[in-house]
Short mmCIF file of C-alpha atoms in Angstrom, two decimals:
data_model
loop_
_atom_site.label_atom_id
_atom_site.label_comp_id
_atom_site.label_asym_id
_atom_site.label_seq_id
_atom_site.Cartn_x
_atom_site.Cartn_y
_atom_site.Cartn_z
CA MET A 1 -16.99 -26.64 0.57
CA LEU A 2 -14.69 -27.65 -1.89
CA ILE A 3 -11.22 -26.05 -2.43
CA ALA A 4 -9.06 -25.91 -5.55
CA ASP A 5 -5.62 -25.83 -4.62
CA LEU A 6 -3.03 -24.64 -7.21
CA ASP A 7 0.74 -24.91 -5.93
CA GLY A 8 -0.38 -24.53 -2.27
CA ASP A 9 -2.65 -21.39 -3.03
CA VAL A 10 -6.34 -21.42 -3.03
CA ALA A 11 -7.26 -21.08 -6.63
CA GLY A 12 -11.06 -21.24 -6.02
CA PHE A 13 -13.83 -22.93 -3.99
CA SER A 14 -17.35 -24.47 -4.68
CA THR A 15 -20.03 -25.18 -2.12
CA PHE A 16 -24.06 -25.64 -2.11
CA GLY A 17 -26.72 -25.20 0.27
CA GLU A 18 -30.38 -24.87 0.78
CA TRP A 19 -32.23 -23.38 -1.92
CA ARG A 20 -35.38 -22.40 0.17
CA SER A 21 -35.98 -23.03 3.86
CA ARG A 22 -39.70 -24.44 3.31
CA TRP A 23 -39.84 -28.35 3.56
CA GLY A 24 -41.44 -28.46 0.01
CA TYR A 25 -38.08 -27.37 -1.35
CA ARG A 26 -35.85 -29.92 0.55
CA HIS A 27 -34.66 -31.73 -2.71
CA THR A 28 -33.30 -28.28 -4.36
CA VAL A 29 -29.91 -26.64 -3.44
CA GLU A 30 -28.24 -23.67 -4.71
CA HIS A 31 -24.48 -23.62 -5.50
CA SER A 32 -21.66 -21.05 -5.32
CA VAL A 33 -18.39 -21.29 -7.18
CA HIS A 34 -15.42 -18.71 -7.28
CA VAL A 35 -12.22 -18.87 -9.12
CA ARG A 36 -9.50 -16.34 -8.46
CA ALA A 37 -9.22 -13.87 -11.30
CA ASP A 38 -5.57 -14.81 -12.41
CA CYS A 39 -6.67 -18.64 -12.54
CA ARG A 40 -9.83 -18.07 -14.51
CA GLY A 41 -9.81 -19.91 -18.14
CA ARG A 42 -8.02 -23.32 -17.00
CA GLY A 43 -11.09 -25.50 -16.24
CA ILE A 44 -11.20 -24.90 -12.52
CA GLY A 45 -14.56 -23.53 -12.20
CA GLY A 46 -16.06 -26.73 -14.04
CA VAL A 47 -14.11 -29.20 -12.05
CA LEU A 48 -15.41 -27.55 -8.88
CA ILE A 49 -19.07 -27.44 -10.08
CA GLU A 50 -19.14 -30.98 -11.29
CA ALA A 51 -17.46 -32.21 -7.91
CA LEU A 52 -20.70 -31.06 -6.38
CA PHE A 53 -23.06 -33.13 -8.15
CA PRO A 54 -22.41 -36.56 -6.75
CA ARG A 55 -22.33 -35.03 -3.01
CA ALA A 56 -25.71 -33.37 -3.50
CA VAL A 57 -26.90 -36.62 -5.23
CA ALA A 58 -25.78 -38.50 -1.99
CA MET A 59 -27.64 -36.14 0.14
CA GLY A 60 -31.02 -37.10 -1.81
CA MET A 61 -31.21 -33.67 -3.96
CA HIS A 62 -33.06 -33.52 -7.26
CA MET A 63 -31.92 -29.99 -8.53
CA MET A 64 -29.34 -27.36 -8.20
CA MET A 65 -29.93 -23.73 -9.00
CA ALA A 66 -27.37 -21.14 -10.14
CA HIS A 67 -28.00 -17.35 -9.79
CA ILE A 68 -25.31 -15.72 -11.94
CA ASP A 69 -24.70 -11.95 -12.69
CA ALA A 70 -25.94 -11.41 -16.05
CA ALA A 71 -22.79 -9.63 -17.30
CA ALA A 72 -20.68 -12.93 -16.31
CA THR A 73 -20.76 -14.20 -19.75
CA ALA A 74 -18.11 -16.86 -19.15
CA SER A 75 -19.79 -18.08 -16.18
CA LEU A 76 -23.05 -18.45 -18.04
CA ARG A 77 -21.25 -20.18 -20.91
CA LEU A 78 -19.64 -22.55 -18.40
CA HIS A 79 -23.16 -23.30 -16.54
CA GLU A 80 -24.82 -24.29 -20.19
CA LYS A 81 -21.80 -26.50 -20.92
CA LEU A 82 -22.44 -28.30 -17.64
CA GLY A 83 -26.12 -28.88 -18.47
CA PHE A 84 -27.69 -25.97 -16.71
CA THR A 85 -30.57 -24.05 -18.43
CA THR A 86 -31.79 -20.77 -18.04
CA VAL A 87 -35.14 -20.02 -16.50
CA GLY A 88 -35.27 -16.59 -16.08
CA THR A 89 -33.74 -13.28 -15.15
CA PHE A 90 -34.18 -10.92 -12.36
CA ARG A 91 -33.55 -7.52 -13.25
CA GLU A 92 -31.74 -4.91 -11.37
CA VAL A 93 -31.94 -6.73 -8.23
CA GLY A 94 -28.33 -5.90 -6.71
CA ARG A 95 -26.45 -2.57 -6.44
CA LEU A 96 -22.73 -2.64 -6.83
CA ARG A 97 -20.20 0.34 -7.52
CA SER A 98 -20.68 -0.18 -11.04
CA GLY A 99 -24.51 0.30 -10.95
CA TRP A 100 -27.39 -2.13 -10.97
CA VAL A 101 -26.87 -6.08 -11.44
CA SER A 102 -29.31 -8.26 -13.01
CA VAL A 103 -29.06 -12.10 -12.31
CA VAL A 104 -29.78 -14.85 -14.52
CA ALA A 105 -31.40 -17.74 -12.88
CA MET A 106 -30.28 -21.39 -14.27
CA GLN A 107 -30.99 -25.01 -12.79
CA ARG A 108 -29.91 -28.47 -13.64
CA GLU A 109 -31.36 -31.90 -12.53
CA ILE A 110 -28.76 -33.78 -10.73
CA GLN A 111 -30.94 -36.89 -9.94
CA PRO A 112 -34.37 -37.85 -11.46
CA ALA A 113 -37.23 -37.05 -9.16
CA ALA A 114 -38.43 -40.59 -9.70
CA ALA A 115 -34.99 -42.20 -7.93
CA ILE A 116 -35.73 -39.88 -5.00
CA GLU A 117 -39.36 -41.10 -4.76
CA SER A 118 -38.28 -44.93 -5.07
CA LYS A 119 -35.77 -44.48 -2.25
CA GLN A 120 -38.49 -42.86 0.00
CA ASN A 121 -40.88 -45.87 -0.68
CA GLN A 122 -38.33 -48.49 0.40
#
């Protein structure tokens, strides 16, 4: 887990973990990022996400997934800016006080598959 420190206070965090537990998905991770509401719009989220890429590559990962609240337009734009592409929407899969929540699935290649295969053949 990475922590963004702003004058001694936690401004946000990012982390990643296994996307699916099955062996065939072992080169794909899903990330999570959160920036404190009063710290948003300062570029912290982008820095936290980008800092995950080399760590995931060092672990032999190929693809990073993101699942984002469809109403979180700033987060969707940030992920697009970082090279994530939308691959689908899960409609009304969560329920909060405000009502049903749809989730946008996005993904980004963080290391070419050929690089992983080359390392495995060595």
